[in-house]
Short mmCIF file of C-alpha atoms in Angstrom, two decimals:
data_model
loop_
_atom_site.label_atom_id
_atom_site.label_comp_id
_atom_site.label_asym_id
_atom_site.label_seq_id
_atom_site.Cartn_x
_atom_site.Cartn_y
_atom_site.Cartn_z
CA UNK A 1 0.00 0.00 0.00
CA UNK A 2 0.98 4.11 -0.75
CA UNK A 3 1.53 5.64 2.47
CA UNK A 4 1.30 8.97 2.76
CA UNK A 5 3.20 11.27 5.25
CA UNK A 6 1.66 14.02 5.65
CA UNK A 7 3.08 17.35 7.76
CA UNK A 8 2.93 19.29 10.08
CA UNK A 9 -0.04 17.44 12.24
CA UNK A 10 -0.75 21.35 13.29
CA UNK A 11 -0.47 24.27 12.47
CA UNK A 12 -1.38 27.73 13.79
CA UNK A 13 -0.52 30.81 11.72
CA UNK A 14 -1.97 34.57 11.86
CA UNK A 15 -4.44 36.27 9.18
CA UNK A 16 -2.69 37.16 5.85
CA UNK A 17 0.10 34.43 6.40
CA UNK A 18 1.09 31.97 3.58
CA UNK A 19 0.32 28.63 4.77
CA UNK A 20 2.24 25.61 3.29
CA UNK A 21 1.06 21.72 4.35
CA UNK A 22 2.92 18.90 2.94
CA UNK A 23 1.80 15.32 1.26
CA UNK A 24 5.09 12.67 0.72
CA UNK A 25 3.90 9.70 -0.57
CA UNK A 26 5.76 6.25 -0.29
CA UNK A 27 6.06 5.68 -4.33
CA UNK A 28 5.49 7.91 -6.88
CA UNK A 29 1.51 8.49 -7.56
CA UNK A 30 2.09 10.60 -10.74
CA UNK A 31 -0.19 13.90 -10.35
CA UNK A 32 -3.55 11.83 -8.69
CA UNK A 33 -3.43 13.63 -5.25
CA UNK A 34 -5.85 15.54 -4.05
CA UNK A 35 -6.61 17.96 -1.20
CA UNK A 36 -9.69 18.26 1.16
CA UNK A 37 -10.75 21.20 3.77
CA UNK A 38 -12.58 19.56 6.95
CA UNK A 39 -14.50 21.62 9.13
CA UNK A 40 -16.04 20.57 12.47
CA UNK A 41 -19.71 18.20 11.77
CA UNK A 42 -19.33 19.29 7.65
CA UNK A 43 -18.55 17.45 4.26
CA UNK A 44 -15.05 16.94 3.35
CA UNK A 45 -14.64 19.64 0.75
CA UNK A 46 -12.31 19.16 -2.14
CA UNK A 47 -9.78 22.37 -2.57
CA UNK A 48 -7.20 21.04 -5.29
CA UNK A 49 -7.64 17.49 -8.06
CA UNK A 50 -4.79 15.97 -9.84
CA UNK A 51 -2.35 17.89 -7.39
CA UNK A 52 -2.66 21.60 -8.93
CA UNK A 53 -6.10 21.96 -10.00
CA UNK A 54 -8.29 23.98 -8.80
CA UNK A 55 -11.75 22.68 -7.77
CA UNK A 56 -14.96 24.95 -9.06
CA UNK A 57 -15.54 27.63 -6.59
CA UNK A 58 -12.65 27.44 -4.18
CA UNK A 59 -10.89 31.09 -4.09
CA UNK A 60 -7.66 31.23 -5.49
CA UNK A 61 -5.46 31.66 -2.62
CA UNK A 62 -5.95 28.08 -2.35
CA UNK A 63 -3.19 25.88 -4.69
CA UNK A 64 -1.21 22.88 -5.12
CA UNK A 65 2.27 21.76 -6.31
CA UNK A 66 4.17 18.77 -6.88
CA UNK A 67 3.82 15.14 -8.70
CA UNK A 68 5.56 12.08 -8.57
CA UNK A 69 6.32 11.48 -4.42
CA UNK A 70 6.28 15.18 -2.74
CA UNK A 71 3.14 17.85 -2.88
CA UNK A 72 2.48 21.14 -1.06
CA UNK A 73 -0.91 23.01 -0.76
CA UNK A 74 -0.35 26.26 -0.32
CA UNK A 75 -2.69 29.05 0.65
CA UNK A 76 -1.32 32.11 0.14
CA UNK A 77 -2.95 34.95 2.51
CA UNK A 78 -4.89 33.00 5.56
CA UNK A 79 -8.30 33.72 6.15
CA UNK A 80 -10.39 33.17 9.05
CA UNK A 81 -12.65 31.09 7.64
CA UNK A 82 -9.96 28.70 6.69
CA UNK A 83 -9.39 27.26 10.18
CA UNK A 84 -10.09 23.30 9.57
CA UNK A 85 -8.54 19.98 8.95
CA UNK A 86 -7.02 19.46 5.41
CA UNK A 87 -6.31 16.12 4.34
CA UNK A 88 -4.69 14.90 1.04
CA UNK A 89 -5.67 11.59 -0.83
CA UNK A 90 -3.84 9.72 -3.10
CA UNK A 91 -6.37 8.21 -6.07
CA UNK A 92 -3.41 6.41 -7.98
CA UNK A 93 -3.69 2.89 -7.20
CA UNK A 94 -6.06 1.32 -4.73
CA UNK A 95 -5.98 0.99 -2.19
CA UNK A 96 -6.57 4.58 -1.94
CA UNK A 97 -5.05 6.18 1.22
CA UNK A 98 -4.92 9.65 3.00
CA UNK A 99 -2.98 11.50 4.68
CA UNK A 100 -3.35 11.89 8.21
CA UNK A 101 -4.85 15.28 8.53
CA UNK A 102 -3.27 18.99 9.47
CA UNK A 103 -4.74 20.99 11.82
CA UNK A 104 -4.89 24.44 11.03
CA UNK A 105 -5.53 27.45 13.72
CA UNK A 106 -5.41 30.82 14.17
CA UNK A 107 -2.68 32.48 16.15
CA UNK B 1 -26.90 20.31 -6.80
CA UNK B 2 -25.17 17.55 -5.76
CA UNK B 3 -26.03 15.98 -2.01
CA UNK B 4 -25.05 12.93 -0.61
CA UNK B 5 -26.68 11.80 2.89
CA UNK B 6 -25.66 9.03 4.73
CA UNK B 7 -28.05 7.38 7.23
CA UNK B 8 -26.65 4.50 9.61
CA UNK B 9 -28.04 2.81 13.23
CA UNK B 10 -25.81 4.99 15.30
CA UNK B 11 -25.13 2.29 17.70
CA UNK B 12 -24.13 -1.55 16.69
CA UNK B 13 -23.28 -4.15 18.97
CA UNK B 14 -20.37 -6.31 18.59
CA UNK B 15 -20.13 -8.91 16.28
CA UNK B 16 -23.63 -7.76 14.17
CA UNK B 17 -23.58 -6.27 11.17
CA UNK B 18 -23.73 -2.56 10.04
CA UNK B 19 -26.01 -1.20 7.40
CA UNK B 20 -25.76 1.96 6.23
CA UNK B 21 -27.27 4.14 3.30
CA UNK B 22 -25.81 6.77 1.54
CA UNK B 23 -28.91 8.80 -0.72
CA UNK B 24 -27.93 11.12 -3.75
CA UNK B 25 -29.79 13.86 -5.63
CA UNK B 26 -28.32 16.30 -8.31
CA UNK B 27 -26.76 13.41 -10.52
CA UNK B 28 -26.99 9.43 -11.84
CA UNK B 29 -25.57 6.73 -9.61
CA UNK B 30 -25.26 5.22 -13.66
CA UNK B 31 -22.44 7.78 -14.44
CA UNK B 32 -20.46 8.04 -11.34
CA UNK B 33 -18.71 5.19 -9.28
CA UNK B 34 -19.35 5.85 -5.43
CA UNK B 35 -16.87 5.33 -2.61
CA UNK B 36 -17.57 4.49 1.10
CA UNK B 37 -14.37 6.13 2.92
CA UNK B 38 -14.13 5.35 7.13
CA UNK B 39 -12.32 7.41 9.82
CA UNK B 40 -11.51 6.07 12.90
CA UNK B 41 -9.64 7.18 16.52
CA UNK B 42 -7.22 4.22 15.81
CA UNK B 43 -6.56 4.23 11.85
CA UNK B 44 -7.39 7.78 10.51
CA UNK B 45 -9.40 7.86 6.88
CA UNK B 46 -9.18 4.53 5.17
CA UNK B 47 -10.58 3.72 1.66
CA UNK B 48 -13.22 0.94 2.37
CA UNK B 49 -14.00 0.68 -1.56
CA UNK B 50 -16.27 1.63 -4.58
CA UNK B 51 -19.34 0.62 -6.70
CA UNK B 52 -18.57 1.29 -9.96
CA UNK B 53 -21.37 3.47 -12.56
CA UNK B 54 -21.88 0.03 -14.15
CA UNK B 55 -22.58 -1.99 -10.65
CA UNK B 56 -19.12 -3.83 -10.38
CA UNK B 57 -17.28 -3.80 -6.80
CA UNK B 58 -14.00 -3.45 -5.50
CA UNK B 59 -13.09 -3.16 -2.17
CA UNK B 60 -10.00 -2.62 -0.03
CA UNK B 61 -8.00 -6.44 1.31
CA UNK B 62 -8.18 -5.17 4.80
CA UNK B 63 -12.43 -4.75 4.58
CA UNK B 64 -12.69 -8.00 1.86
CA UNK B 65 -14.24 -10.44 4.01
CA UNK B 66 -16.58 -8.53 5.65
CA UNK B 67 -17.68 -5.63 3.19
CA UNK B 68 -20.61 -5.51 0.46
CA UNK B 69 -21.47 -2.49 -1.40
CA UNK B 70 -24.69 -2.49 -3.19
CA UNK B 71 -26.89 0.49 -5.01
CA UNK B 72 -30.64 0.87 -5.95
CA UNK B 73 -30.17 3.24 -8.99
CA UNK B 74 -33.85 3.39 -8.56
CA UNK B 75 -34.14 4.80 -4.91
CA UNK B 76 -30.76 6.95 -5.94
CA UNK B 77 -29.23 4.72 -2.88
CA UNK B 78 -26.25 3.16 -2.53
CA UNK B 79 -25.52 0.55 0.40
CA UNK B 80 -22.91 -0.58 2.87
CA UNK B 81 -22.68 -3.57 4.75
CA UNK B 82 -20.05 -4.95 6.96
CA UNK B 83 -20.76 -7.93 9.14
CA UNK B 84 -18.56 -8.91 12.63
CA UNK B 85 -18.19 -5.94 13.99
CA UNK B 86 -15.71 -4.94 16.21
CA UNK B 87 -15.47 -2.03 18.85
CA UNK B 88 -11.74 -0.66 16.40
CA UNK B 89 -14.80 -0.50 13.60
CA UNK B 90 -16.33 2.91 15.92
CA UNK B 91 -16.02 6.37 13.39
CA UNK B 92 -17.43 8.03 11.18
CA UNK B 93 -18.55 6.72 7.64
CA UNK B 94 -18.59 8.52 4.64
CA UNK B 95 -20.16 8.21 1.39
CA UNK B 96 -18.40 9.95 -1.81
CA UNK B 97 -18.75 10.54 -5.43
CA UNK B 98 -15.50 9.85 -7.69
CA UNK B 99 -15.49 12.41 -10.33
CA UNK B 100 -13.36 12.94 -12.80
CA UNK B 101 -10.36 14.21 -10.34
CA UNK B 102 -11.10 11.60 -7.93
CA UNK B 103 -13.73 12.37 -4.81
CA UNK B 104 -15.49 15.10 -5.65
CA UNK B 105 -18.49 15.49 -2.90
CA UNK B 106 -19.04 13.68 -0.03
CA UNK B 107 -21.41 13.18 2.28
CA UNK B 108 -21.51 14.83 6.52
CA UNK B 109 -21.06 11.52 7.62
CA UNK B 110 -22.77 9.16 10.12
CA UNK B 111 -21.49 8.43 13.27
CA UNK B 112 -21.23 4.71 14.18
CA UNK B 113 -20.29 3.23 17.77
CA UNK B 114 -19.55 -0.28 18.64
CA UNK B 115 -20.59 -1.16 21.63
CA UNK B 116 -22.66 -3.77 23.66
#
């Protein structure tokens, strides 16, 4: 099976701060990683496809980088409402796995 | 638009088996294959497996045994079942559409606990 490492566990950062989490995975998974947004009760929302694509309707400050084993999601200038769990996935063999989650709060 | 809502017992004893239903609106269980996705205290999010748009299965080794994934295209329903449950099978279960850049929308959730 793919593991992936994902880091840091948490983060806490201030308004307006770029924000970089990290997804290594154990062999290379071409481009098929994505990354979620988790908040508290809600739907796991889907931010970035295919490591730098942009879903419909997520603001821009929101992207993604990488292919083969390393990836980054970036978000440029942190907004409040952006305190939540993000979580990557890798869709390039089964079984599928995910990242253990970051933690992301507001200084 | 598209909603997925899962619907579950809540509470399972151990060793029974869990049912759980995941309803769709805003698109065709005939064009999309659906995932069932798990998170647990112990293990995090694991991939449980998929139904595929065409009604074909696959599922992940470590839920094999014990995991059946079914759909009523008519009802817009698609079903989980995993027998011999144990009290490391307590999370969350999620229901998921795979688009065409992998899980597109999911479902809230349902909370299930194992316990006698």
């Amino acid at each position: 099976d793919i593991q992936m490492t994902q880091s840091p566990s948490f983060l806490s950062a201030s308004v307006g701060d770029r924000v970089t989490i990290n997804c290594k995975a154990s062999q290379n998974i071409n481009r098929y990683l994505n990354w979620y947004q988790q908040k508290l009760g809600e739907a796991p929302k889907l931010l970035i496809y295919n490591a730098n694509s942009l879903q419909t309707g997520i603001p821009s400050r929101f992207s993604g980088s990488g292919s083969g084993t390393d990836f980054t999601l970036t978000i440029s200038s942190l907004q409040p409402e952006d305190v939540a769990t993000y979580f990557c996935l890798q869709h390039n063999s089964w079984p599928y796995t995910f990242g253990a989650g970051t933690k992301l709060e507001l200084k | 638009q598209v909603q997925l809502k899962e619907t579950g017992p809540g509470l399972v004893q151990p060793t029974q088996t869990l049912s759980i239903t995941c309803t769709v609106s805003g698109f065709s269980l005939t064009s999309y294959y659906m995932q069932w996705v798990r998170q647990t205290p112990g293990k995090g999010l694991e991939w449980m497996g998929f139904i595929r748009s065409g009604g074909s299965t696959e599922y992940n080794s470590e839920f094999k045994s014990r995991l059946s994934i079914s759909r009523d295209t008519s009802k817009n329903q698609v079903f989980l079942k995993m027998n011999s449950l144990k009290t490391e099978d307590t999370g969350v279960y999620y229901c998921a559409r795979e688009g065409r850049g992998g899980f597109d929308y999911w479902g809230q959730g349902v909370m299930v606990t194992v316990s006698s």
